[in-house]
Coordinates of C-alpha atoms in Angstrom, one line a residue:
Chain T
M18 CA 99.1 6.0 -13.6
N19 CA 100.2 4.2 -16.8
R20 CA 96.7 2.9 -17.3
L21 CA 95.1 6.3 -16.8
L22 CA 97.6 7.8 -19.3
A23 CA 96.6 5.2 -21.9
Y24 CA 92.9 5.7 -21.2
W25 CA 93.2 9.4 -21.6
S26 CA 95.3 9.2 -24.8
I27 CA 92.9 6.8 -26.5
L28 CA 90.0 9.1 -25.5
M29 CA 91.8 12.2 -26.8
K30 CA 92.8 10.5 -30.0
D31 CA 89.2 9.5 -30.7
M32 CA 88.0 13.0 -29.9
K33 CA 90.5 14.5 -32.3
N34 CA 90.1 11.8 -34.9
Y35 CA 86.3 11.4 -34.9
Y36 CA 84.2 13.4 -32.5
L37 CA 85.7 16.9 -33.1
K38 CA 85.7 16.6 -36.8
P39 CA 83.5 19.3 -38.4
P40 CA 81.2 16.8 -40.1
N41 CA 80.6 15.0 -36.8
I42 CA 80.1 18.2 -34.9
S43 CA 77.6 19.4 -37.5
W44 CA 75.9 16.0 -37.7
G45 CA 75.9 15.8 -33.9
I46 CA 74.1 19.1 -33.7
I47 CA 71.9 18.9 -36.8
F48 CA 70.5 15.5 -35.8
P49 CA 69.0 16.5 -32.5
V50 CA 68.1 19.9 -33.8
S51 CA 66.1 18.2 -36.6
W52 CA 64.4 16.0 -34.1
T53 CA 63.6 18.9 -31.9
L54 CA 62.2 21.1 -34.7
M55 CA 60.3 18.2 -36.2
F56 CA 58.4 17.6 -33.0
F57 CA 58.3 21.1 -31.6
M58 CA 56.8 22.5 -34.8
R59 CA 54.0 20.0 -34.6
S60 CA 53.3 20.8 -31.0
S61 CA 50.4 23.3 -30.5
S62 CA 51.3 24.5 -27.1
A63 CA 54.1 24.9 -24.6
V64 CA 52.8 22.0 -22.6
D65 CA 53.3 19.7 -25.6
I66 CA 56.9 20.9 -26.1
R67 CA 57.7 19.9 -22.5
G68 CA 55.7 16.7 -23.0
I69 CA 57.8 15.5 -25.9
L70 CA 61.1 16.8 -24.6
P71 CA 62.0 13.4 -22.9
G72 CA 61.4 11.6 -26.1
V73 CA 63.5 13.9 -28.2
M74 CA 66.4 13.8 -25.6
A75 CA 66.3 10.0 -25.5
L76 CA 66.3 9.6 -29.3
S77 CA 69.1 12.1 -29.7
I78 CA 71.3 10.1 -27.3
L79 CA 70.3 6.7 -28.9
F80 CA 71.0 7.7 -32.5
G81 CA 74.1 9.8 -31.7
T82 CA 75.9 7.1 -29.6
T83 CA 75.1 4.1 -31.7
S84 CA 76.1 5.8 -34.9
M85 CA 79.4 7.0 -33.6
L86 CA 80.4 3.6 -32.2
A87 CA 79.7 2.0 -35.6
V88 CA 82.4 4.3 -37.0
T89 CA 85.0 4.4 -34.3
I90 CA 85.1 0.7 -33.7
T91 CA 84.1 -0.9 -37.0
F92 CA 86.3 1.4 -39.1
E93 CA 89.4 1.0 -36.9
R94 CA 88.8 -2.8 -36.9
K95 CA 88.6 -2.7 -40.7
S96 CA 91.8 -0.7 -41.1
R97 CA 93.5 -2.9 -38.6
S98 CA 94.5 0.1 -36.4
F99 CA 92.4 -1.5 -33.6
E100 CA 94.9 -4.3 -33.5
R101 CA 97.4 -1.8 -32.3
L102 CA 95.2 -1.1 -29.3
L103 CA 94.6 -4.8 -28.6
L104 CA 98.4 -5.4 -28.6
A105 CA 99.0 -2.6 -26.1
P106 CA 99.7 -3.5 -22.5
I107 CA 96.3 -2.4 -21.2
S108 CA 93.4 -4.6 -20.2
L109 CA 90.6 -5.1 -22.6
N110 CA 88.0 -3.6 -20.2
L111 CA 90.0 -0.4 -19.9
L112 CA 90.6 -0.2 -23.6
M113 CA 86.9 -0.6 -24.3
L114 CA 86.0 2.0 -21.7
A115 CA 88.4 4.4 -23.3
K116 CA 86.9 3.7 -26.8
T117 CA 83.4 4.2 -25.5
T118 CA 83.8 7.3 -23.3
G119 CA 83.9 9.6 -26.3
A120 CA 80.5 8.2 -27.5
I121 CA 79.0 8.5 -24.0
L122 CA 80.1 12.2 -23.8
F123 CA 78.8 12.8 -27.3
G124 CA 75.4 11.3 -26.3
I125 CA 75.2 13.4 -23.1
I126 CA 75.9 16.6 -25.1
N127 CA 73.4 15.6 -27.8
A128 CA 70.7 15.2 -25.1
F129 CA 71.0 18.8 -23.9
I130 CA 70.7 20.4 -27.4
P131 CA 66.9 19.9 -27.4
V132 CA 66.8 21.2 -23.8
L133 CA 68.6 24.3 -25.0
F134 CA 66.0 24.8 -27.8
A135 CA 63.1 24.1 -25.4
S136 CA 64.4 26.7 -23.0
F137 CA 63.7 29.5 -25.5
M138 CA 60.2 28.1 -26.2
T139 CA 58.7 27.0 -22.9
D140 CA 59.1 27.3 -19.2
L141 CA 61.5 24.6 -17.9
S142 CA 61.0 25.4 -14.2
G143 CA 60.3 22.5 -11.8
I144 CA 62.4 20.0 -13.7
N145 CA 64.5 17.7 -11.4
W146 CA 67.8 18.4 -13.1
L147 CA 69.7 15.9 -11.0
S148 CA 67.6 12.9 -11.9
T149 CA 67.5 14.2 -15.5
F150 CA 71.2 14.3 -15.7
V151 CA 71.6 10.8 -14.1
G152 CA 69.0 9.5 -16.5
V153 CA 70.8 11.0 -19.5
V154 CA 74.1 9.5 -18.4
L155 CA 72.6 6.1 -17.9
I156 CA 70.8 6.2 -21.3
A157 CA 74.1 7.3 -22.9
L158 CA 75.9 4.4 -21.2
T159 CA 73.3 1.8 -22.3
S160 CA 73.0 3.2 -25.8
T161 CA 76.8 3.3 -26.2
F162 CA 77.3 -0.2 -25.0
L163 CA 74.4 -1.3 -27.3
G164 CA 76.4 0.4 -30.1
L165 CA 79.5 -1.4 -28.9
F166 CA 77.6 -4.8 -29.0
I167 CA 76.5 -4.0 -32.5
A168 CA 80.0 -2.9 -33.7
V169 CA 81.6 -6.0 -32.3
S170 CA 79.0 -8.2 -34.1
V171 CA 79.7 -6.9 -37.6
S172 CA 82.7 -6.3 -39.8
E173 CA 81.6 -3.4 -42.1
V174 CA 80.5 0.1 -41.2
F175 CA 77.3 -0.2 -43.3
E176 CA 76.4 -3.4 -41.6
A177 CA 76.8 -1.7 -38.2
Q178 CA 74.4 1.1 -39.3
T179 CA 71.9 -1.4 -40.7
F180 CA 72.1 -3.6 -37.6
S181 CA 71.7 -0.5 -35.4
N182 CA 68.4 0.3 -37.1
F183 CA 67.2 -3.2 -36.3
F184 CA 67.4 -2.2 -32.6
R185 CA 66.8 1.6 -32.8
F186 CA 63.5 1.8 -34.7
P187 CA 61.5 -0.8 -32.7
M188 CA 62.8 0.8 -29.5
M189 CA 61.7 4.2 -30.7
F190 CA 58.1 3.1 -31.1
L191 CA 57.8 0.6 -28.3
C192 CA 59.5 2.4 -25.4
G193 CA 56.5 4.5 -24.6
L194 CA 57.9 7.8 -25.7
F195 CA 55.4 8.6 -28.3
I196 CA 52.8 5.9 -27.8
P197 CA 52.0 5.1 -24.1
I198 CA 52.8 1.5 -23.4
E199 CA 49.3 0.9 -22.1
N200 CA 48.0 1.9 -25.6
L201 CA 50.1 -0.8 -27.3
P202 CA 48.6 -4.2 -28.2
I203 CA 48.9 -6.5 -25.2
F204 CA 51.3 -8.9 -26.9
L205 CA 53.8 -6.1 -27.5
R206 CA 53.8 -4.8 -23.9
P207 CA 56.3 -7.4 -22.5
L208 CA 58.6 -6.5 -25.4
S209 CA 58.4 -2.8 -24.3
Y210 CA 59.5 -3.7 -20.8
A211 CA 62.4 -5.7 -22.2
L212 CA 63.8 -2.6 -23.9
P213 CA 66.3 -0.4 -22.0
L214 CA 65.0 2.8 -23.5
T215 CA 61.6 2.2 -21.9
Y216 CA 63.3 2.7 -18.5
G217 CA 65.5 5.6 -19.7
A218 CA 62.5 7.4 -21.2
D219 CA 60.5 6.9 -17.9
I220 CA 63.3 8.5 -15.9
L221 CA 63.2 11.5 -18.1
K222 CA 59.4 11.7 -18.0
Y223 CA 59.5 11.4 -14.2
S224 CA 62.2 14.1 -14.0
I225 CA 60.8 16.6 -16.6
N226 CA 57.0 16.1 -16.3
A227 CA 56.5 14.0 -13.2
T228 CA 54.7 11.5 -15.4
G229 CA 56.9 8.4 -15.0
R230 CA 55.1 5.1 -14.4
I231 CA 58.0 3.0 -13.2
S232 CA 59.8 3.4 -9.9
L233 CA 62.8 5.8 -10.4
W234 CA 65.1 3.4 -8.6
L235 CA 63.9 0.4 -10.5
S236 CA 64.6 2.3 -13.8
L237 CA 68.0 3.3 -12.7
L238 CA 68.8 -0.2 -11.6
V239 CA 67.6 -1.8 -14.9
L240 CA 69.6 0.7 -17.0
F241 CA 72.7 0.1 -14.9
A242 CA 72.2 -3.7 -15.3
Y243 CA 71.7 -3.4 -19.0
S244 CA 74.9 -1.3 -19.3
L245 CA 76.8 -3.9 -17.4
L246 CA 75.4 -6.8 -19.4
L247 CA 76.0 -5.2 -22.8
F248 CA 79.6 -4.2 -21.9
T249 CA 80.3 -7.7 -20.5
V250 CA 78.8 -9.5 -23.5
S251 CA 80.7 -7.1 -25.9
T252 CA 84.1 -7.7 -24.3
H253 CA 83.4 -11.4 -24.2
N254 CA 82.6 -11.3 -28.0
I255 CA 85.8 -9.3 -28.6
K256 CA 87.8 -12.0 -26.9
K257 CA 86.0 -14.7 -28.8
R258 CA 86.0 -13.1 -32.2
W259 CA 89.0 -10.7 -32.3
L260 CA 91.4 -12.4 -29.9
Y261 CA 90.5 -15.7 -31.4
Chain F
M25 CA 120.2 -17.4 -23.2
N26 CA 116.7 -17.8 -24.7
I27 CA 114.4 -14.8 -24.7
I28 CA 111.5 -16.7 -26.5
E29 CA 110.8 -20.3 -25.8
V30 CA 107.9 -22.1 -27.6
K31 CA 107.0 -25.6 -26.6
N32 CA 104.5 -27.9 -28.4
L33 CA 102.4 -24.9 -29.5
S34 CA 99.2 -25.7 -31.4
K35 CA 96.4 -23.7 -32.7
S36 CA 93.2 -25.1 -34.2
F37 CA 90.3 -23.4 -35.9
N38 CA 87.4 -25.8 -35.5
D39 CA 88.6 -28.9 -37.5
F40 CA 91.6 -27.2 -39.1
Q41 CA 94.9 -27.3 -37.2
A42 CA 96.9 -24.2 -38.4
V43 CA 99.9 -24.8 -36.1
K44 CA 100.8 -28.4 -35.1
G45 CA 102.8 -28.6 -31.9
I46 CA 105.7 -26.4 -32.8
S47 CA 108.8 -25.9 -30.6
F48 CA 111.6 -23.5 -31.0
A49 CA 113.6 -20.9 -29.1
V50 CA 115.0 -17.5 -30.0
E51 CA 118.2 -16.4 -28.3
K52 CA 118.5 -13.0 -26.7
G53 CA 120.1 -10.5 -29.1
E54 CA 119.7 -12.4 -32.3
V55 CA 117.7 -11.7 -35.5
F56 CA 115.6 -14.8 -35.9
G57 CA 114.0 -15.3 -39.3
F58 CA 110.7 -17.2 -39.5
L59 CA 110.1 -18.3 -43.1
G60 CA 107.5 -20.4 -44.8
P61 CA 105.0 -20.3 -47.7
N62 CA 101.6 -18.7 -47.4
G63 CA 99.3 -20.5 -45.1
A64 CA 102.2 -22.3 -43.3
G65 CA 101.2 -20.9 -39.9
K66 CA 103.6 -17.9 -39.7
T67 CA 101.0 -15.3 -38.9
T68 CA 99.1 -17.5 -36.5
T69 CA 102.3 -18.2 -34.6
I70 CA 103.2 -14.5 -34.4
N71 CA 99.6 -13.7 -33.3
M72 CA 100.0 -16.3 -30.5
L73 CA 103.4 -14.9 -29.5
T74 CA 102.1 -11.3 -29.4
G75 CA 98.7 -12.0 -27.7
L76 CA 96.4 -11.5 -30.6
A77 CA 95.5 -15.2 -30.7
K78 CA 95.1 -17.8 -27.9
P79 CA 97.0 -21.1 -28.3
S80 CA 94.9 -24.3 -28.3
S81 CA 97.8 -25.9 -26.3
G82 CA 101.4 -25.5 -25.6
E83 CA 103.7 -23.1 -23.8
I84 CA 105.2 -19.7 -24.6
V85 CA 107.8 -18.1 -22.3
I86 CA 109.0 -14.6 -23.3
S87 CA 111.7 -13.0 -21.2
G88 CA 111.0 -15.3 -18.4
Q89 CA 107.2 -14.5 -18.3
D90 CA 104.4 -16.9 -19.2
G91 CA 103.4 -15.6 -22.6
I92 CA 99.9 -16.9 -22.3
R93 CA 98.8 -16.0 -18.8
N94 CA 100.8 -12.8 -18.4
I95 CA 100.5 -11.5 -21.9
K96 CA 99.8 -7.9 -20.8
K97 CA 103.2 -7.9 -19.0
V98 CA 104.9 -9.4 -22.0
Q99 CA 103.3 -6.8 -24.3
Q100 CA 105.1 -4.1 -22.2
I101 CA 108.5 -5.4 -23.5
I102 CA 107.7 -6.3 -27.1
G103 CA 107.2 -4.2 -30.1
I104 CA 105.1 -5.3 -33.0
V105 CA 105.2 -4.1 -36.6
P106 CA 102.4 -5.8 -38.6
D107 CA 102.6 -6.6 -42.3
E108 CA 100.2 -3.6 -43.0
S109 CA 101.0 0.0 -42.0
N110 CA 98.1 0.4 -39.6
L111 CA 98.6 3.8 -38.0
Y112 CA 95.9 6.5 -37.9
D113 CA 95.3 8.3 -41.2
D114 CA 94.3 11.6 -39.8
L115 CA 97.0 12.0 -37.1
S116 CA 100.4 13.4 -38.2
G117 CA 103.5 11.3 -38.1
F118 CA 104.5 12.9 -34.8
E119 CA 101.1 12.5 -33.2
N120 CA 101.0 8.9 -34.2
L121 CA 104.3 8.2 -32.5
V122 CA 103.4 10.1 -29.4
F123 CA 100.0 8.3 -29.2
C124 CA 101.7 4.9 -29.5
A125 CA 104.2 5.8 -26.8
S126 CA 101.4 6.8 -24.5
L127 CA 99.9 3.3 -24.7
Y128 CA 103.1 2.1 -23.0
G129 CA 102.8 4.7 -20.3
M130 CA 105.6 7.0 -21.4
K131 CA 105.6 10.4 -19.9
K132 CA 104.8 13.4 -22.1
D133 CA 108.4 14.9 -22.3
K134 CA 110.0 11.5 -22.9
R135 CA 107.6 10.4 -25.6
E136 CA 107.8 13.7 -27.5
K137 CA 111.6 13.6 -27.3
R138 CA 111.7 10.0 -28.5
A139 CA 109.2 10.7 -31.3
R140 CA 111.4 13.5 -32.6
E141 CA 114.5 11.3 -32.4
L142 CA 112.8 8.5 -34.3
L143 CA 111.4 10.9 -37.0
K144 CA 115.0 12.1 -37.5
E145 CA 116.5 8.6 -37.5
F146 CA 114.0 7.5 -40.2
S147 CA 114.5 10.7 -42.2
L148 CA 110.9 11.7 -41.6
D149 CA 111.6 14.9 -39.6
D150 CA 110.6 17.1 -42.5
T151 CA 107.2 15.4 -42.8
G152 CA 106.4 14.8 -39.1
N153 CA 103.6 17.3 -39.2
R154 CA 101.9 15.8 -42.3
P155 CA 99.0 13.4 -41.8
F156 CA 99.8 9.8 -42.1
K157 CA 97.4 9.4 -45.1
A158 CA 99.7 11.8 -47.0
Y159 CA 102.7 9.6 -46.6
S160 CA 104.1 7.4 -49.4
K161 CA 104.2 3.6 -48.9
G162 CA 107.8 3.6 -47.9
M163 CA 107.3 6.5 -45.4
K164 CA 104.3 4.7 -43.9
R165 CA 106.3 1.6 -43.4
K166 CA 109.1 3.5 -41.8
L167 CA 106.7 5.3 -39.4
T168 CA 105.0 2.0 -38.5
I169 CA 108.4 0.6 -37.6
A170 CA 109.2 3.7 -35.6
A171 CA 105.9 3.2 -33.8
G172 CA 106.8 -0.4 -33.0
I173 CA 110.1 0.7 -31.3
I174 CA 109.0 4.0 -29.6
H175 CA 108.9 2.3 -26.2
E176 CA 112.3 0.7 -26.7
P177 CA 111.2 -2.9 -26.6
E178 CA 113.4 -5.9 -25.8
I179 CA 111.9 -7.9 -28.6
L180 CA 110.7 -6.6 -31.9
F181 CA 108.3 -8.7 -34.1
L182 CA 108.6 -7.6 -37.7
D183 CA 106.2 -9.0 -40.2
E184 CA 107.3 -8.4 -43.8
P185 CA 109.0 -5.1 -43.1
T186 CA 110.2 -4.4 -46.6
T187 CA 107.3 -5.7 -48.8
G188 CA 105.9 -3.4 -51.4
I189 CA 108.2 -0.4 -50.8
D190 CA 110.9 1.4 -52.8
V191 CA 114.5 0.2 -52.9
E192 CA 115.9 3.1 -50.9
S193 CA 113.3 2.8 -48.1
A194 CA 113.9 -1.0 -48.0
R195 CA 117.6 -0.4 -47.7
Q196 CA 117.1 2.1 -44.9
I197 CA 114.8 -0.3 -43.1
R198 CA 117.4 -3.1 -43.3
R199 CA 120.0 -0.7 -41.9
M200 CA 117.6 0.2 -39.1
I201 CA 117.0 -3.5 -38.3
Q202 CA 120.8 -4.1 -38.1
E203 CA 121.3 -1.0 -36.0
L204 CA 118.5 -2.0 -33.6
N205 CA 119.9 -5.4 -33.2
R206 CA 123.4 -4.0 -32.6
M207 CA 121.9 -2.0 -29.8
G208 CA 120.6 -5.2 -28.2
T209 CA 117.1 -5.6 -29.5
T210 CA 116.1 -9.2 -30.3
I211 CA 114.3 -9.4 -33.6
F212 CA 111.8 -11.9 -34.8
L213 CA 111.4 -11.4 -38.5
T214 CA 109.2 -12.8 -41.2
T215 CA 109.8 -12.0 -44.8
H216 CA 109.4 -13.6 -48.2
Y217 CA 112.5 -11.7 -49.4
I218 CA 115.1 -14.5 -49.0
E219 CA 117.9 -12.0 -49.6
D220 CA 116.6 -10.0 -46.5
A221 CA 116.7 -13.2 -44.4
E222 CA 120.2 -14.1 -45.7
R223 CA 121.5 -10.6 -45.0
L224 CA 119.8 -9.9 -41.7
C225 CA 119.2 -13.1 -39.8
H226 CA 121.5 -15.0 -37.5
R227 CA 119.2 -18.1 -37.4
I228 CA 116.2 -19.1 -39.4
G229 CA 113.2 -21.3 -38.6
F230 CA 111.2 -22.8 -41.5
I231 CA 107.6 -23.5 -41.0
V232 CA 105.7 -25.7 -43.5
G233 CA 102.1 -27.0 -43.1
G234 CA 102.0 -25.8 -39.4
R235 CA 105.2 -27.6 -38.4
V236 CA 108.6 -26.1 -37.8
V237 CA 110.7 -28.4 -40.1
K238 CA 114.1 -26.8 -39.6
V239 CA 115.9 -24.3 -37.4
S240 CA 119.5 -23.5 -38.1
N241 CA 121.9 -20.7 -38.4
V242 CA 122.4 -19.1 -41.7
R243 CA 126.0 -20.2 -42.1
D244 CA 125.1 -23.8 -41.7
L245 CA 122.2 -23.5 -44.1
M246 CA 124.4 -21.9 -46.7
A247 CA 127.1 -24.5 -46.3
E248 CA 124.5 -27.2 -46.7
A249 CA 123.2 -25.6 -49.9
Q250 CA 126.7 -25.1 -51.3
H251 CA 127.3 -28.9 -51.2
E252 CA 125.0 -29.0 -54.2
N253 CA 126.0 -28.2 -57.8
I254 CA 123.2 -26.7 -59.9
V255 CA 123.1 -26.0 -63.7
E256 CA 120.2 -24.4 -65.4
F257 CA 119.5 -24.9 -69.1
R258 CA 117.1 -22.7 -71.1
T259 CA 115.8 -24.7 -74.0
D260 CA 113.4 -24.2 -76.9
S261 CA 111.3 -27.2 -75.9
N262 CA 108.4 -27.3 -73.5
D263 CA 107.8 -31.1 -73.9
P264 CA 106.5 -32.5 -70.6
G265 CA 108.1 -35.8 -71.5
L266 CA 111.6 -34.3 -71.6
E267 CA 112.1 -34.3 -67.9
K268 CA 111.2 -38.0 -67.7
H269 CA 113.5 -38.9 -70.6
L270 CA 116.4 -37.0 -69.0
K271 CA 115.8 -38.8 -65.7
S272 CA 116.0 -42.2 -67.3
T273 CA 119.2 -41.2 -69.1
F274 CA 120.9 -39.6 -66.1
P275 CA 119.4 -41.5 -63.1
N276 CA 121.8 -40.1 -60.5
I277 CA 121.0 -36.5 -61.2
N278 CA 118.0 -34.4 -59.9
I279 CA 116.1 -32.8 -62.7
K280 CA 113.3 -30.3 -62.5
S281 CA 111.6 -28.5 -65.4
S282 CA 109.6 -25.3 -65.3
K283 CA 107.0 -23.8 -67.6
D284 CA 109.4 -21.1 -68.8
Y285 CA 111.5 -23.6 -70.9
C286 CA 114.0 -24.1 -68.1
L287 CA 115.5 -27.3 -66.8
R288 CA 117.3 -27.3 -63.5
I289 CA 119.9 -30.1 -62.9
S290 CA 121.4 -30.6 -59.5
S291 CA 123.7 -33.1 -57.9
G292 CA 126.0 -33.4 -54.9
D293 CA 128.8 -34.4 -57.4
H294 CA 130.4 -32.3 -60.1
I295 CA 128.1 -32.0 -63.2
E296 CA 129.8 -32.6 -66.6
L297 CA 128.1 -30.5 -69.2
M298 CA 129.0 -32.3 -72.4
P299 CA 126.8 -35.4 -71.8
F300 CA 123.8 -33.1 -71.4
M301 CA 124.8 -31.0 -74.5
N302 CA 125.1 -34.3 -76.5
F303 CA 121.7 -35.4 -75.1
F304 CA 120.0 -32.2 -76.2
D305 CA 121.7 -32.3 -79.6
G306 CA 120.5 -35.9 -80.1
E307 CA 117.0 -34.9 -79.2
G308 CA 117.1 -31.9 -81.6
I309 CA 116.7 -29.4 -78.7
N310 CA 118.4 -26.0 -78.9
I311 CA 120.0 -24.6 -75.8
S312 CA 119.9 -20.8 -75.6
E313 CA 121.5 -20.5 -72.2
A314 CA 123.3 -22.7 -69.7
R315 CA 124.4 -21.3 -66.4
I316 CA 125.8 -22.4 -63.1
I317 CA 123.6 -21.4 -60.2
R318 CA 125.4 -20.4 -57.1
P319 CA 123.4 -22.1 -54.4
S320 CA 121.9 -19.6 -52.0
L321 CA 119.4 -19.5 -49.1
E322 CA 116.7 -19.5 -51.8
E323 CA 117.6 -23.0 -52.8
V324 CA 117.5 -24.1 -49.2
F325 CA 114.0 -22.5 -48.9
V326 CA 112.8 -24.2 -52.1
S327 CA 114.1 -27.6 -51.0
I328 CA 112.6 -27.3 -47.5
T329 CA 109.3 -25.7 -48.3
G330 CA 108.8 -27.0 -51.9
I331 CA 107.6 -23.6 -53.0
E332 CA 109.2 -21.4 -55.7
I333 CA 110.2 -18.0 -54.4
D334 CA 108.7 -16.2 -57.4
K335 CA 105.4 -17.8 -56.7
L336 CA 105.6 -16.8 -53.1
K337 CA 106.5 -13.2 -54.0
K338 CA 103.6 -13.0 -56.5
E339 CA 101.1 -14.4 -53.9
K340 CA 102.3 -11.9 -51.3
E341 CA 102.2 -8.9 -53.6
G342 CA 98.8 -9.9 -54.8
K343 CA 97.6 -10.2 -51.2
K344 CA 98.9 -6.7 -50.3
K345 CA 97.1 -5.1 -53.3

């Protein structure tokens, strides 16, 4: 009960302190809206809009979650208020789950803003909403824990943003969202399959357009394994670097 | 009865050993001062005691619990006030306190009641709804202390509680520390204000170069210091050879010169002033001031650590800025 209370309080504090701040709300909305409009305006038909929807959703999650973690963790670490949490009688795993839940929720909400736009522009019938939602949750988990891994590896907010781009932009072009993996040079293809977003994008493609190329269960498993790995490595790094 | 027991505690960072096998104990209900110059190992020791750093070797027992293996249980009964006021800028004073209480599992009604009580005790009840970032330095310090005791800990670790704040807030914080101690809280205090240590602490441990060099109660330390007679002369000469010349003339007396034209003469025996006046007269040195220094804890600190208090204060203030 005490643990749940601490978890809930940290989550609510972050919501109030960061996620529900007007600049973040507007940024959280403007970013996916811009992505959506940018791609949708270039699409000549309704079929194209549905075709690019998985990509826009995945990128909205990736950029939203990684950017927020860079602020909530790195900034608190810098101002030493994170020490207060490390010194509280709660386990490190629970603390980090509490710190990342806000970003996961933020990512999930970001993912559905393009869906909302698309619903006015094209027919969304036939979408497997259950696997779409599971895919969105898993992409949000993986991206958030990637953001956590980045935030733990740096000491300044700007470093976190720069380091994030090191992961985000290659993923954007190599995960098969906009350029099919089979059209990539052969030496880049193994790299594509090493990126978690490849599997997340495939789940969304499978669920929205039935065009996935990887088994749904394999993608779910890979994303889950990535989440677990990134979370474990991040908490290990916290113990090593911050609880020195 | 000891509430904190530290045995052969060490901490190394690669090749550098910051804490070198220290041992000491803190008794339940006392105010224990932990003093030492910058880089002596104070913060590393506190970090190990509170769970922010892992010891390389040694033992820590806090209130009967293994302070290394069961640190999360120990953290339930300790309060920590770091040297920087590290609460959340955008939360109000009240929200900050309520949030900190929730980390210790306090129920909503209880934590809100306690937060209001503490705001009142620290004279912050009028500003409890203001965001932390709008607080003055003294108010921030008081709220950080309130956050450290919101869950009524058995032991409170206070790191430099009165540094960089106004006189009135510092006085109020000192009163709070005494009151908390009177109510039974054991206090582990680090400060570079020797007057604070003298006024507040029952016992003091001195750490120098990663080693605890002395642990004693304040009365004994003062008695030890008062065995010494000290006279300070302010001269118009800054000749570096003067100290050497004086030492050869008065071999049984300790002499120390400083850059600000001061000569400090100390001895376990009574110091006759006339021979010194004659010496200075003979050397053509004018004396603008001669004063008897009443030995205080400051002298004990200087003799144990070998660092001047003014230098320590300047270093600390500089670090804070």
